[in-house]
Amino acid sequence: MSETLSIAVAQLNPTVGDVQGNLARIRQARAAARDADLLVCSELALIGYPPEDLVLRPAVVAATRRAVHDLAAETVDGPAVLATTPWADEGTLYNAAVLVAGGRIHAVRYKYELPNYGVFDEKRLFCAGPLPDPIDFRGVRLGVMICEDMWYPTVAHHLADSGARMLIVPNGSPFERAKLDHRVALALERSRETGLPLMYVNQVGGQDELVFDGGSFVINADHAVAVRLPVWHEATTTTRWTREANGWSCATGELAPVPAEPGNTYHALMIGLRDYVNKNCFPGVLLGLSGGIDSAVTACVAVDALGRDRVMAVRLPSRFTSDDSQIDAALSAARLGIRLETIPIAGPVDAIEGVLQPLFAGRERDITEENIQARVRGLLLMAISNKFRSMLLTTGNKSEMSVGYATLYGDMCGGYSVLKDQYKTDVYALAAWRNRCIPEGALGPSGEVVPARVMSKAPTAELRPNQKDQDTLPEYADLDAMLRGLVEEERSVDDIAREGHAREAVSRTQNMLFTAEYKRRQAPPGVKTSSRSFGRDRRYPITNRFRDDDGRDRTR
């Protein structure tokens, strides 16, 4: 029976569907941890998480099974591997952890708790396995719990009652603000309940609208954090364990710092964009640079993620674009060192209005003509995207998308939205932080990259003379507070109004929120950072007549 054990944590950045590429990453981690007894991967590391309906293809499941057998054959020497993969057994598909050791498959365990809320819908993909028994490895009984199994006490209690001496938790836990603290708190609960140490292994990197922050850790039975890996970076770290009189204990190792907000969210945006662009093989990105705060911050994130040579900005001035906006856009581009092109749109707008004039004769100018400008910009930017194969970034924020303050097929055009889950007040906070700090791994310059004059000006779409956002919307501080209550917290109009907001303003904001659902269904993806992002998290019907008005439903 072993008195010591070395277990390597493989905090990797898999690509969904790239079975051979993910296998190569695991092999590299195994080589880096060649003196370890066991290498532990994050959840579904061979296929990438979340695989969504990809795992319903038999060819995908067969490919991952072959990869497991290939990996098993390589474990005659060197570390064993706790590989994680879809696993079919007699026609039933499971989310599995497979221990390969000594040249063979040593044990298979299945996920018991399948999450089916928020961004997760595993019940439509996998079957829940039976309660897992411990795995005997070198005389040590390992209790393997897969991700959601740690969120509830059932699996941990069963493993402890069945003789497990430590808990190992492969995870695919996406980032959202303050979630790392929540993970540690849950791990501490399971450790206290069972009296066992716990190893938590999370993946890192972006996958569509989700981004994973890593931050893997080990908690000893005395509730002390013995090891914490860095967030936002791949890492392979070997932990050292010793059997003591009262059980197994992990030696203190790396204790990486936990970044504070809003820097942590900025990292999420940067890594999410970087992986979306690189994993989908785009050569670079472009965006419309208006001189406003949203496009300035989007450009900054893009340069930090990809480098200035892979980012192109375009000014598209109309007759209503101020000289200050042109100057501010040029200043933002110069601070970041990116290419800036200028394409005036007055001619195309006039041509389109001329074509429509016979049909619109006798009608006043209104939002229709304003939206023509936005749609001309969208058309031109998409043409540049097509020609140069660079992905177009939209620059709108969550406040605007919440209330529909955006133009379909205009400023909503694009393949990715960096600020999709950032309220306007968040955008200002991110800009102020980035002007003070440069993120680790960023490819952009340090210093004041978002010009002070951009941060201090009143937000405007400049689609009519002297237009300001607050002509149509409440002040953003008030709007964002109301929206957080309506979106993240699902609170009633009356409840939010009791916090000091005018009830009429809250009711109007709720109406705009519900009415704009059809626009959000057509919006591009973007990084989830909150507890309730649009798209994967919050799924409201487009046709919806409910309004919270004096506590009663109403029709309109």
XYZ file of C-alpha atoms in Angstrom, residues 26 36 94 127 148 154 163 242 258 262 273 299 327 347 368 373 396 402 431 438 472 488 491 522 532 556:
26
model
C -3.197 15.271 -22.938
C 3.640 11.645 -11.547
C -22.652 8.565 -20.504
C -27.951 9.268 -19.314
C -22.140 18.638 -11.116
C -25.230 12.668 -2.618
C -14.310 3.857 1.507
C 1.289 11.701 1.808
C -7.170 35.299 -7.784
C -13.210 44.132 -13.318
C -12.419 36.454 -28.272
C -10.972 47.533 -30.220
C -10.970 62.740 -33.951
C -23.566 59.142 -50.758
C -36.592 54.615 -40.631
C -27.534 54.873 -41.962
C -23.053 46.970 -28.779
C -31.728 44.639 -23.376
C -12.118 51.000 -19.759
C -2.393 45.608 -18.723
C -34.526 57.849 -25.556
C -30.370 38.749 -13.534
C -37.686 40.823 -9.782
C -30.726 37.416 -34.238
C -27.875 35.572 -16.818
C -51.548 45.052 -25.484
